[in-house]
XYZ file of C-alpha atoms in Angstrom:
635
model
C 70.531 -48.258 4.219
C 69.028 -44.886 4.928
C 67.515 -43.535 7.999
C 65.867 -40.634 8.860
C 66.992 -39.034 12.276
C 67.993 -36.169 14.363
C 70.141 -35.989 17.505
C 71.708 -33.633 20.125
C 74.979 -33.458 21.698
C 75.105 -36.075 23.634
C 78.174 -38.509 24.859
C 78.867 -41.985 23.791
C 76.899 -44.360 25.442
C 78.037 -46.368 27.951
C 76.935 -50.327 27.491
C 77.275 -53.324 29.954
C 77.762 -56.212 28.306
C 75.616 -59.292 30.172
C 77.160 -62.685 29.350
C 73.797 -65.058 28.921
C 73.627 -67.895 26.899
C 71.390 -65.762 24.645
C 73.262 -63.198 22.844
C 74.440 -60.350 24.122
C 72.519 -57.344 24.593
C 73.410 -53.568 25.165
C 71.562 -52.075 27.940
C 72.615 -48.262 27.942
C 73.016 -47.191 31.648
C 71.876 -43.649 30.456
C 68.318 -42.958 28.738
C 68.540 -41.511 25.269
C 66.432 -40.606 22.306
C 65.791 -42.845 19.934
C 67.680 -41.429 16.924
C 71.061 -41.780 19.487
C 70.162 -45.670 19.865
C 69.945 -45.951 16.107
C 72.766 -44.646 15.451
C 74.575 -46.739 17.029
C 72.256 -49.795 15.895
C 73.339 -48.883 12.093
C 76.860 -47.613 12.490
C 77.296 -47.101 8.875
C 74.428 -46.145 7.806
C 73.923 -42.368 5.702
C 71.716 -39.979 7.853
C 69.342 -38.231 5.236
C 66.658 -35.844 6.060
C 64.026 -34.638 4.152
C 62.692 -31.287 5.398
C 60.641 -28.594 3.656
C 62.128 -25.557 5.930
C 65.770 -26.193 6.876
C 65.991 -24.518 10.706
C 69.116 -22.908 11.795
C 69.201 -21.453 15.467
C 71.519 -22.050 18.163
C 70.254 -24.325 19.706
C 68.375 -26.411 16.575
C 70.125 -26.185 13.112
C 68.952 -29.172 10.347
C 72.455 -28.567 8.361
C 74.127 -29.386 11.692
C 73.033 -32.667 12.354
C 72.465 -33.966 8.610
C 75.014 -32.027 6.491
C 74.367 -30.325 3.384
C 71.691 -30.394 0.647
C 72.353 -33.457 -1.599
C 69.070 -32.161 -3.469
C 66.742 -29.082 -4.132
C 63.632 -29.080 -4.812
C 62.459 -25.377 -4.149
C 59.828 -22.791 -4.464
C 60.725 -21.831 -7.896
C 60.955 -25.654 -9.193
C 57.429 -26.140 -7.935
C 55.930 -23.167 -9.470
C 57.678 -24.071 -12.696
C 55.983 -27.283 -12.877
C 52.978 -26.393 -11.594
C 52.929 -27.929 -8.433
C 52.169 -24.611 -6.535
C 51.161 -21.717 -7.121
C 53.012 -18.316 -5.926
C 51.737 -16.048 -2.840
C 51.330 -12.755 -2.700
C 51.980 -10.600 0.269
C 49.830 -7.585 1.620
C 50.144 -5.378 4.375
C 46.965 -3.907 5.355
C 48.613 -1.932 8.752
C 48.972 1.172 6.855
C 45.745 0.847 5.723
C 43.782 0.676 8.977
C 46.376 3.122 10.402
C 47.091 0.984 13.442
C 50.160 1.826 15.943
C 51.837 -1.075 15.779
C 55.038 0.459 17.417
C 54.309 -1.591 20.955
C 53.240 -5.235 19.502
C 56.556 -4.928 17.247
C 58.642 -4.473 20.824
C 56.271 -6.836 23.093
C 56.362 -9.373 19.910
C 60.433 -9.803 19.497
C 60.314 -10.048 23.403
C 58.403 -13.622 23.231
C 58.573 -16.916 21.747
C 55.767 -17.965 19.182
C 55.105 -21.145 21.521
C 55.136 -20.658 24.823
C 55.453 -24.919 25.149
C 58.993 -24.944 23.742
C 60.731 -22.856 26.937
C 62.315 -25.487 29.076
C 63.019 -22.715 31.541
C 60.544 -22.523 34.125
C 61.399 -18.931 34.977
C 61.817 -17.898 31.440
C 58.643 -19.855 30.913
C 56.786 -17.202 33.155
C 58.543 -14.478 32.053
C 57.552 -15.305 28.399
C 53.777 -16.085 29.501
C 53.638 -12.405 30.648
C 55.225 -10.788 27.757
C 52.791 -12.719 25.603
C 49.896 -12.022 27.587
C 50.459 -8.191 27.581
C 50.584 -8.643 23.857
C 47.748 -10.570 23.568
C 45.827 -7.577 25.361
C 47.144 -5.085 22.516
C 46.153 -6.863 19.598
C 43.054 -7.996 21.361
C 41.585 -4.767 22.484
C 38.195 -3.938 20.816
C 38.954 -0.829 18.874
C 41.408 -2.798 17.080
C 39.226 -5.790 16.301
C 36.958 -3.794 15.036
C 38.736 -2.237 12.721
C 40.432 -5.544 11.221
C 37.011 -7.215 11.068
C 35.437 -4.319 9.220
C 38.632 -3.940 6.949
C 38.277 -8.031 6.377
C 34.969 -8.192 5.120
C 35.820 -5.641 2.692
C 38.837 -6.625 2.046
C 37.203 -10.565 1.510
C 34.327 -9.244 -0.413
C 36.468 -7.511 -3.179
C 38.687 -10.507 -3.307
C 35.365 -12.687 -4.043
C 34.428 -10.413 -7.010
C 37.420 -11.006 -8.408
C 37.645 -14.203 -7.082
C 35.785 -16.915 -6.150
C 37.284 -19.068 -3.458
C 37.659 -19.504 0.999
C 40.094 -18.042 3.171
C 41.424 -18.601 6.470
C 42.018 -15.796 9.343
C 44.787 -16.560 12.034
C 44.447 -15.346 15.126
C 46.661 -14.778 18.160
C 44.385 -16.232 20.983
C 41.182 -18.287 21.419
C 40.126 -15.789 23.175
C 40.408 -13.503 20.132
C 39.659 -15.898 17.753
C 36.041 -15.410 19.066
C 36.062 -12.071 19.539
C 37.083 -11.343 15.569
C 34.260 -14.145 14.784
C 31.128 -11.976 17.147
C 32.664 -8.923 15.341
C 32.392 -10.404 11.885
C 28.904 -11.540 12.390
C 27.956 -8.218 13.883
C 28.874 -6.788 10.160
C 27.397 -9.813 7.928
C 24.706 -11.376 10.290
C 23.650 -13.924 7.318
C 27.072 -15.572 7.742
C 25.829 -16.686 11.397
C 24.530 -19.932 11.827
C 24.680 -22.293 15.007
C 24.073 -25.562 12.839
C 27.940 -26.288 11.974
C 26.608 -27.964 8.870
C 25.311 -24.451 8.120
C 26.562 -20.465 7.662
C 29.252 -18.940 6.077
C 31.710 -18.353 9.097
C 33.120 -20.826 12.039
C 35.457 -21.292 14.216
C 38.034 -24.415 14.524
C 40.129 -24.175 17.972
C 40.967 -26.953 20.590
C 38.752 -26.693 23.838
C 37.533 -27.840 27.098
C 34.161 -28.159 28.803
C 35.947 -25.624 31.952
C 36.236 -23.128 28.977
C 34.526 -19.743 29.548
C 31.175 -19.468 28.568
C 31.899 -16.960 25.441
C 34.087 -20.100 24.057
C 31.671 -22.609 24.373
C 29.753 -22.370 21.237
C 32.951 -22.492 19.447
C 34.060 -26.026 20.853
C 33.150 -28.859 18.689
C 33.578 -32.592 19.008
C 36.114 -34.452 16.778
C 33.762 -35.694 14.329
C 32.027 -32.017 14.322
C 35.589 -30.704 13.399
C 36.162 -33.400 10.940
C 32.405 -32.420 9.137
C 33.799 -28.773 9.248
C 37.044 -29.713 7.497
C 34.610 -31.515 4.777
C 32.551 -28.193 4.307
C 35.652 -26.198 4.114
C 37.762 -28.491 1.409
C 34.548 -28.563 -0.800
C 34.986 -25.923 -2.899
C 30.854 -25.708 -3.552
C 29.840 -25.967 -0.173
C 29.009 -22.316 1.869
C 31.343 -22.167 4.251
C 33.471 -19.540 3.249
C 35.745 -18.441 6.281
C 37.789 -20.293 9.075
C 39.299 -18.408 12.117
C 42.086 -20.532 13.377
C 44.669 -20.482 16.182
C 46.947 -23.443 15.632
C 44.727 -26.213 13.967
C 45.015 -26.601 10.432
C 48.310 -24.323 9.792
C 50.116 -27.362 8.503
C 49.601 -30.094 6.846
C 46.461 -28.853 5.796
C 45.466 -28.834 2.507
C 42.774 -26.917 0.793
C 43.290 -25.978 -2.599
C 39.962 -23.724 -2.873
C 41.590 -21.837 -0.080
C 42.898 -18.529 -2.182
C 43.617 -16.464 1.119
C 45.248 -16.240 4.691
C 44.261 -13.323 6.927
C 47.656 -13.358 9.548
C 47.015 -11.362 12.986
C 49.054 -13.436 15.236
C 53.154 -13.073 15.439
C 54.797 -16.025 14.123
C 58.324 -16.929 12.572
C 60.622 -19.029 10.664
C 59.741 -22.193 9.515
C 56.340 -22.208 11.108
C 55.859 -18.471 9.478
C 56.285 -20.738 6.089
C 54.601 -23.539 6.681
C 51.420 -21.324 7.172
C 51.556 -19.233 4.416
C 52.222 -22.500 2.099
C 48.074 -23.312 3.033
C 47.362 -20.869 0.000
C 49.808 -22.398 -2.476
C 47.751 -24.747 -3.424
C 46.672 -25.621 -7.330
C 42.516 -24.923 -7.669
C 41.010 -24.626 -11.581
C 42.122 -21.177 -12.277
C 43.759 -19.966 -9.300
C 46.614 -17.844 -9.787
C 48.187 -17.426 -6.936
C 47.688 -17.322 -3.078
C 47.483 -13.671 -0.983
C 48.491 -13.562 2.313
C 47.269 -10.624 4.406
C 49.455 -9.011 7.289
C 47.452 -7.439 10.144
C 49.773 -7.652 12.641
C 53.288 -6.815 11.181
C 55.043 -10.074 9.611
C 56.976 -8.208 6.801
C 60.689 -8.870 9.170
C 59.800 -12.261 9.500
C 59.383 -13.176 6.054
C 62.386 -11.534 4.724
C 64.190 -13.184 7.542
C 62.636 -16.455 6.492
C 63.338 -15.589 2.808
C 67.289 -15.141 3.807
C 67.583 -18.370 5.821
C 65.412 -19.858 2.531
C 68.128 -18.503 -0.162
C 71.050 -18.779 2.448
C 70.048 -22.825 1.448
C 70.356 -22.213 -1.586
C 66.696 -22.169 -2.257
C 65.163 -19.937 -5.729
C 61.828 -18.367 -6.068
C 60.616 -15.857 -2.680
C 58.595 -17.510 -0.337
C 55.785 -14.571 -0.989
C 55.796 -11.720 -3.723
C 54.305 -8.108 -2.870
C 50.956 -7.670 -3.881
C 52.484 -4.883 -6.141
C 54.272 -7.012 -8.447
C 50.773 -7.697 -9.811
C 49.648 -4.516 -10.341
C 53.106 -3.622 -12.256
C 51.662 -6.668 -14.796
C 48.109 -5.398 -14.632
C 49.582 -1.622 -15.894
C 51.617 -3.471 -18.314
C 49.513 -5.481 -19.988
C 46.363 -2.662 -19.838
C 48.659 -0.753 -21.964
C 49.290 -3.589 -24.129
C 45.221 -3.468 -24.194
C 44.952 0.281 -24.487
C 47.296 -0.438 -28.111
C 45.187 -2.406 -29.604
C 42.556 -0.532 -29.327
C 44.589 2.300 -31.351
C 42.302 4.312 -33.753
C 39.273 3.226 -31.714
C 37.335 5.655 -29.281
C 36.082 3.888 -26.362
C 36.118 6.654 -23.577
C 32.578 6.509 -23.238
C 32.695 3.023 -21.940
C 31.560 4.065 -18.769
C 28.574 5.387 -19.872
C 27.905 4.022 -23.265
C 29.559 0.383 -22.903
C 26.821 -1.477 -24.040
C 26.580 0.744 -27.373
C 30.192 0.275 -27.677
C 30.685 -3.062 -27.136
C 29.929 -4.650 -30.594
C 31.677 -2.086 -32.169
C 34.698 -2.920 -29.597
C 34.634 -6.295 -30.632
C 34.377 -5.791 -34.250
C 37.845 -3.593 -34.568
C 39.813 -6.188 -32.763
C 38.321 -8.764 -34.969
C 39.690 -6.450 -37.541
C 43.470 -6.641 -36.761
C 45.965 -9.207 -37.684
C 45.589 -12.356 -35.013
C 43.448 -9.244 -33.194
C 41.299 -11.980 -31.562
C 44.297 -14.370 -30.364
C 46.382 -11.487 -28.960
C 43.309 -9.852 -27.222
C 41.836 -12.769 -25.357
C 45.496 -13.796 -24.479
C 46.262 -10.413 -22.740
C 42.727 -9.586 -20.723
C 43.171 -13.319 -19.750
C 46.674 -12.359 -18.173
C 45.101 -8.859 -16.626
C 42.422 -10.815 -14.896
C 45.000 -13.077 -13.335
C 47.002 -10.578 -12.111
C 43.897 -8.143 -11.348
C 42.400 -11.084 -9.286
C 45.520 -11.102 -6.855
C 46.064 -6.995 -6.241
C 42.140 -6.018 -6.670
C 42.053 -5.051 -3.258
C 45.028 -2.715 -3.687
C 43.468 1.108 -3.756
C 46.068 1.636 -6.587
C 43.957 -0.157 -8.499
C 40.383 1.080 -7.792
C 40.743 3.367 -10.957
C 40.837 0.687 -13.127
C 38.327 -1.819 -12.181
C 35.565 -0.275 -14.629
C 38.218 -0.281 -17.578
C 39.085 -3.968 -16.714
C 35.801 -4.716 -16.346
C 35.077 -3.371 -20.164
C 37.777 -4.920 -21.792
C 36.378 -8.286 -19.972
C 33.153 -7.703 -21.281
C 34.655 -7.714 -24.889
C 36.520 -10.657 -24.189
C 33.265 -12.411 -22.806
C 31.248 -11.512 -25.647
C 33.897 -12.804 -28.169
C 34.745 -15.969 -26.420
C 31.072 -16.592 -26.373
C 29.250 -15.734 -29.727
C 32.862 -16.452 -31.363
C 34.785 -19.514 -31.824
C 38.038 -19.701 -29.845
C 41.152 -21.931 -30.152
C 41.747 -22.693 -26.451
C 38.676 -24.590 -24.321
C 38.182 -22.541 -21.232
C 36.692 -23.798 -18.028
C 33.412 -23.402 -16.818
C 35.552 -21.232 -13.883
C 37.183 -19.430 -15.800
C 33.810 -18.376 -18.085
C 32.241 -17.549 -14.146
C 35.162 -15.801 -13.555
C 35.049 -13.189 -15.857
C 30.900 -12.909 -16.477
C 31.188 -12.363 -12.215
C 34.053 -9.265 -12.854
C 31.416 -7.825 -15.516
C 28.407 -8.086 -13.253
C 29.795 -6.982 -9.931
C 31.360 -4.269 -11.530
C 28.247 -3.102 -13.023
C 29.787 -2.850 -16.359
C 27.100 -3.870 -18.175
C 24.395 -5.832 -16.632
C 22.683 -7.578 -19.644
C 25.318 -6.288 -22.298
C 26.859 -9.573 -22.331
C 24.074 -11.582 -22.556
C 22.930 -11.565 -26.215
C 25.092 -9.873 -28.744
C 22.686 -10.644 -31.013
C 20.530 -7.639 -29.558
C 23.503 -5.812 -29.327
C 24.419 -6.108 -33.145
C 20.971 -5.381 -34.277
C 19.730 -9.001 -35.231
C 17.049 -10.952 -34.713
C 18.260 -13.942 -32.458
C 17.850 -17.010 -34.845
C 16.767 -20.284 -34.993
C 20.377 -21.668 -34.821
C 18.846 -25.423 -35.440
C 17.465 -23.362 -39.200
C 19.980 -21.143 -40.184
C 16.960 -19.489 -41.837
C 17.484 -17.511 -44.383
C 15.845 -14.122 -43.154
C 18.909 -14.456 -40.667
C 21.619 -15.110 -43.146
C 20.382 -12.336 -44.505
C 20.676 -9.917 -41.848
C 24.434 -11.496 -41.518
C 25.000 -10.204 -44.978
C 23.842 -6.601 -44.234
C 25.236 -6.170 -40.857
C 27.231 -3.351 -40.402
C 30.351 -4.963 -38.340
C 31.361 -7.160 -40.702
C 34.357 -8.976 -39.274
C 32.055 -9.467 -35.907
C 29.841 -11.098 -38.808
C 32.585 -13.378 -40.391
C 33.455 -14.625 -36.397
C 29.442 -15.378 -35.428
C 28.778 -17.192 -38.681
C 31.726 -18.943 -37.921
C 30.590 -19.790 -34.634
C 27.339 -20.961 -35.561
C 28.168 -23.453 -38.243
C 30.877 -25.097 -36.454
C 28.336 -25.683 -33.325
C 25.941 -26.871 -35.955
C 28.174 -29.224 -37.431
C 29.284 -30.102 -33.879
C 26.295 -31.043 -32.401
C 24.343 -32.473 -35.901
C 26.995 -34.648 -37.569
C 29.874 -35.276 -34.763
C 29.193 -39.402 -35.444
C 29.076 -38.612 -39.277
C 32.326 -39.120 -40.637
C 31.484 -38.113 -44.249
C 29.384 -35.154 -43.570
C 31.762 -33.896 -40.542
C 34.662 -33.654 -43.152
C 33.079 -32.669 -45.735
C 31.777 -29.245 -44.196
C 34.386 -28.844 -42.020
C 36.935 -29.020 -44.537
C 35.069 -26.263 -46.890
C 34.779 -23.878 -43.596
C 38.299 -24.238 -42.697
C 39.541 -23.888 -46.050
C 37.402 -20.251 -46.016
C 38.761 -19.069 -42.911
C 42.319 -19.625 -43.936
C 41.804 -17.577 -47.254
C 39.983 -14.805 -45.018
C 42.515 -15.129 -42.436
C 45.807 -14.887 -45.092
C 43.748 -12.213 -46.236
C 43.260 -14.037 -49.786
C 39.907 -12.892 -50.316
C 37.719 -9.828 -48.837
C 35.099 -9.811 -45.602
C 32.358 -9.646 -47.770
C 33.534 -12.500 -50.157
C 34.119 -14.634 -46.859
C 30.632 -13.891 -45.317
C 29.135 -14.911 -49.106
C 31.276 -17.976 -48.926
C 29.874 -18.893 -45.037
C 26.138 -17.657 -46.183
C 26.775 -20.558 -49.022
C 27.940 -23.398 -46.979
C 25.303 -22.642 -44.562
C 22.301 -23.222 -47.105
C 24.318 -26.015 -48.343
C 24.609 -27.612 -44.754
C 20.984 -26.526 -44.137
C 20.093 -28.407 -47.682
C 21.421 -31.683 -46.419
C 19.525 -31.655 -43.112
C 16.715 -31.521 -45.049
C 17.436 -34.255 -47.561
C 18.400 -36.653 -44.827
C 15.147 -35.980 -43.055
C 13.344 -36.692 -46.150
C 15.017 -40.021 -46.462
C 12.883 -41.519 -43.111
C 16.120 -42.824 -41.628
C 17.390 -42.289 -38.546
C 20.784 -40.712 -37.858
C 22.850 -43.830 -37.051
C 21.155 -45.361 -40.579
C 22.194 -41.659 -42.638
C 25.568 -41.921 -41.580
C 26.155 -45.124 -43.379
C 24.115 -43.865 -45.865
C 26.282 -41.293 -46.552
C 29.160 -43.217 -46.232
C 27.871 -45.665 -48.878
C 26.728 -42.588 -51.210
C 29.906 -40.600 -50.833
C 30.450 -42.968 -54.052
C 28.721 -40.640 -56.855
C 29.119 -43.716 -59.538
C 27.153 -45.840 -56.939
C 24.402 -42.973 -55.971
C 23.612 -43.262 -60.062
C 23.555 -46.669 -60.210
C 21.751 -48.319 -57.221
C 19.785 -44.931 -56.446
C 18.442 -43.676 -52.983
C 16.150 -46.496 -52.276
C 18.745 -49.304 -52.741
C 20.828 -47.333 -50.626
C 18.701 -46.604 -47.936
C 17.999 -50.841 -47.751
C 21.935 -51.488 -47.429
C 22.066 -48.844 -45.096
C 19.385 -50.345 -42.901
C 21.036 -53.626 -42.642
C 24.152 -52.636 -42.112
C 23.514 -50.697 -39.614
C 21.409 -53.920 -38.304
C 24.254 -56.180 -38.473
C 26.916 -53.428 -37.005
C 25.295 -52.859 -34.270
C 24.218 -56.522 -33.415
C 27.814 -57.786 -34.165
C 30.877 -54.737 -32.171
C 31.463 -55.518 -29.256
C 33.667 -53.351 -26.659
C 36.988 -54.093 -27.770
C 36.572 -54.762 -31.400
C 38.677 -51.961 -32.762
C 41.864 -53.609 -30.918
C 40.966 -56.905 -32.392
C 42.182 -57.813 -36.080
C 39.586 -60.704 -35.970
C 36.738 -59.152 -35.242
C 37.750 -56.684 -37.572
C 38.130 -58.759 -40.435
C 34.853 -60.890 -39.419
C 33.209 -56.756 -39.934
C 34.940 -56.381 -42.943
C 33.535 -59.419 -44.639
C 30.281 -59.216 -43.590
C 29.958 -55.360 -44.790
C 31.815 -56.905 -48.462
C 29.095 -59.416 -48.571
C 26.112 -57.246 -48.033
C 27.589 -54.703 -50.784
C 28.183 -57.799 -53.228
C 24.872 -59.596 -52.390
C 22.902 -55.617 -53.653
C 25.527 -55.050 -56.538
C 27.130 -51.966 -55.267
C 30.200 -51.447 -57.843
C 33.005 -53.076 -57.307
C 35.567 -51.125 -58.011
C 34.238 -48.469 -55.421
C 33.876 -51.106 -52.698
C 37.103 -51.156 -50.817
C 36.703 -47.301 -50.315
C 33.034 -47.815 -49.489
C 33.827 -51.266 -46.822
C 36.763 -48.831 -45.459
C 34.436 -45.411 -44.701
C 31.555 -48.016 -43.378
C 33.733 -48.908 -41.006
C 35.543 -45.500 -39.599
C 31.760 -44.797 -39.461
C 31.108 -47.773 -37.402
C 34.164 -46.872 -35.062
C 32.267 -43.425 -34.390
C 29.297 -45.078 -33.440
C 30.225 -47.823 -31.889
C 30.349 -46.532 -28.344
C 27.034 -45.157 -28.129
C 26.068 -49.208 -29.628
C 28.093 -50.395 -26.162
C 27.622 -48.736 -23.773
């Protein structure tokens, strides 16, 4: 049996025994906590605990009472597996140039909560040496300085970005104070609705309260609606500024950011941070900001963390980012070897098809490219804010640009989310890269943007004389797979049968079996071919459930001679009839349905004389085809 429980130093209990006809019960003469009655409930039972930070002081210390770790499952494990993701730490004192000399002495002089000191006269003692501090880091100058350095500081995270932070401050008092100075800077983020506005406050609070608090002081269902608008990622509300509430146990994955200016420690120090380490879409990591001087603190909580044997650091400098943005812009910078782009900043939309084209150009060019921006806008997203990296942000927002245009008029291996497409289109425009560059590459590469439905000719033309020809090879490779995609996905025959001839192109061109202009004759062919079949299916009147059977029953050329396109188009009609009319939801599971299909499809085929020895393959593709279809038929 296993029990969770904690206990001081307490001596055995005394117990008087009361002889009763009942039986006997131990009343302990002395009160005691619960875990000491327990204990001696459950003699031998194991005393496990289960603790995410271990304390160790001199008066409290986990390993103490409950013994040591049986097992670890630490940062480092979590990050591995994706459970978390890592935070990033960044001081911001240097920055604002802040004398933090006094709230470093007046902050190791007091305890984080005042509530803990059983004392009385330490109690007092500690109230004033916290009060004084509270003064410092609440005088105006100061908050005026971190709320102007936040907004910035949260606006440039945002481009970068998108997501919700929370601020923690020391005091209600200043909690307010750092909310009236925000608004004073961004009066659109105001609103007195709390189902509206950008900004609130979320602090416990009485009606005595000063009257400066007062509009701050919701209800508990307010504060509940407030804690909706804040998880949900789409709504508004961008920024919380929080004393105590919500520092643990709170989860909000969307929440990318913790602004700390209020002296805390140990396991509560940890416990806070570990609100940004949350998995959200493409989040790569959580950023804690220190405005009021935290860096001994973690590194003290990072040595009681390893002292238990714990792996992977509670927070990682901002820095380490930037070392893998520098790294892998140089990885960028190589690629790009033989290619002039230093007029980007001038001339990027000119050089952006060009740009494209060379990497198309080298040997798994596209692959390595999009793999390597992809890991410099990760890393650029968590250390944007750095000033380090203000040189940069117009080269990172080029090579993004690239990468934009040849995820989109390209086709890619790897399905990207719809956040991580906003992501990097968001970099572009903020940065003022290009703001339309992106848009149509079409325009950019000197065609005409085409009917895609058509695949005209006048357009496959222009493919054939355009002048970057491996950006030409990638966008006619694009467009016939979305064509095939979107016109044939629930035809099995016509599917393979076009997707097999590109694919078998692209491996030549890619093995570098045949030359770029070869390939793009080779894509220009299978277009008109593709293009050729639209139109003879639209010529036969039948609609696109009835041509995919059709095409499954005239995949047979022998039969296509002998029955002829009218005969055809009848069986197709009435099988399609009695498909539809006879699947039900589970019938691919169920041999008996199955073979009930199966004859019914070997009857119609007899009963019209389609030849025999091409029916098994013909009853077999009718009904792969009918598996396609079949759950647009049930649904």
């Amino acid at each position: 049996m296993v029990a969770k429980v904690a206990e001081g130093n307490q001596a055995a209990i005394p117990y008087q025994i009361i002889p009763a006809q009942l039986p006997p019960v131990a009343i302990p003469l002395t009160v005691f906590g619960y875990s000491r009655y327990l204990r001696y409930a459950l003699p031998n039972a194991s005393f496990i605990g289960f603790t995410g930070t271990p304390i160790s002081s001199q008066d409290k210390d986990t390993y103490d009472v409950f013994g040591r770790e049986v097992s670890i499952y630490d940062i480092q494990d979590a990050v591995d597996d994706g459970a978390t993701v890592p935070i990033y730490y960044e001081s911001r004192l240097a920055k604002l140039d802040l004398n933090n000399a006094q709230i470093e002495e007046l902050s190791s002089k007091v305890e984080e909560i005042v509530e803990d000191e059983e004392d009385i006269s330490n109690r007092e003692k500690t109230k004033s040496e916290w009060s004084r501090l509270e003064k410092l880091v609440g005088s105006k100058p100061r908050i005026q300085k971190i709320s102007a350095d936040l907004v910035q500081h949260f606006e440039k995270r945002n481009e970068a970005m998108e997501g919700k932070a929370m601020i923690v401050g020391m005091s209600r008092r200043i909690c307010v104070d750092l909310y009236d100075e925000i608004v004073a800077l961004r009066p659109q983020w105001h609103n007195t609705d709390p189902k509206k506005g950008v900004i609130k406050v979320v602090m416990t609070g009485l009606a005595s309260d000063k009257k400066e608090l007062q509009p701050h002081i919701y209800s508990k269902q307010v504060k509940k609606d407030i804690e909706y608008r804040f998880k949900d990622s789409e709504d508004p509300l961008k920024l919380v500024i929080v004393r105590d509430m919500w520092l643990t146990g709170f989860d909000v994955p969307c929440c990318h950011t913790m602004y700390i200016d209020k002296p805390m420690r140990d396991h509560n120090l940890i416990q806070a941070t570990a609100r940004v380490n949350r998995v959200f879409g493409n989040k790569p990591g959580g950023l804690v900001v220190d405005y009021i001087g935290i860096a001994n603190e973690l590194k003290q909580a990072l040595n009681n963390y390893t002292e238990a044997k714990g792996r992977g650091e509670p927070t990682r400098n901002a820095e380490e980012a930037y070392s893998i943005v520098l790294e892998k812009m140089d990885i960028v910078r190589g690629l790009f070897h033989g290619f002039d782009y230093s007029g980007f900043e001038i001339n990027a939309y000119k050089l952006l098809v060009p740009a494209a084209n060379h990497i198309l150009g080298l040997d798994d060019g596209k692959k390595r490219y999009l793999d390597t921006v992809l890991a410099i806008t990760k890393a650029y997203s968590l250390c944007s804010t750095l000033d380090e990296v203000e040189p940069l942000h117009a080269e990172i927002a080029f090579f993004a640009a690239i990468k934009a245009a040849i995820g989109k008029f390209t086709s890619v291996d790897k399905k990207r989310t719809q956040e991580e497409k906003n992501s990097i289109l968001k970099q572009i425009l903020d940065n003022s890269i290009i703001a339309d560059g992106v848009i149509d590459i079409f325009e950019l590469a000197g065609l005409e943007k085409p009917e895609i439905s058509l695949l005209s000719d006048e357009f496959l033309e222009d493919i054939r004389h355009m002048k970057y020809r491996n950006l030409a090879v990638e966008l006619l490779e694009k467009l016939l797979k979305d064509q095939i995609r979107s016109r044939s996905s629930n035809n099995v025959v016509q599917e393979k049968k076009y997707s097999e001839r590109l694919q078998e192109t692209l491996r030549k061109y890619n093995n570098r079996a045949i030359e770029t202009a070869q390939v793009i004759e080779e894509l220009i062919q299978i277009a008109k071919d593709y293009r050729k079949g639209l139109e003879h299916d639209e010529a036969l009147g039948l609609n696109p459930d009835e041509i995919a059977f059709y095409d499954a029953l005239a995949d047979n050329e022998s039969a296509v001679r002998e029955l002829g396109d009218e005969t055809l188009k009848k069986i197709a009609v009435e099988i399609t009839e009695k498909l539809r009319k006879s699947t039900t939801v589970d019938w691919q599971v169920r041999d008996s349905v199955r073979a009930k299909l199966r004859i019914l499809v070997r009857r119609t085929l007899q009963r019209y004389k389609y030849p025999p020895d091409m029916a098994p393959e013909a009853i077999e593709l009718v009904l792969k085809q009918a598996e396609t279809l079949s759950n647009s038929w049930t649904q």
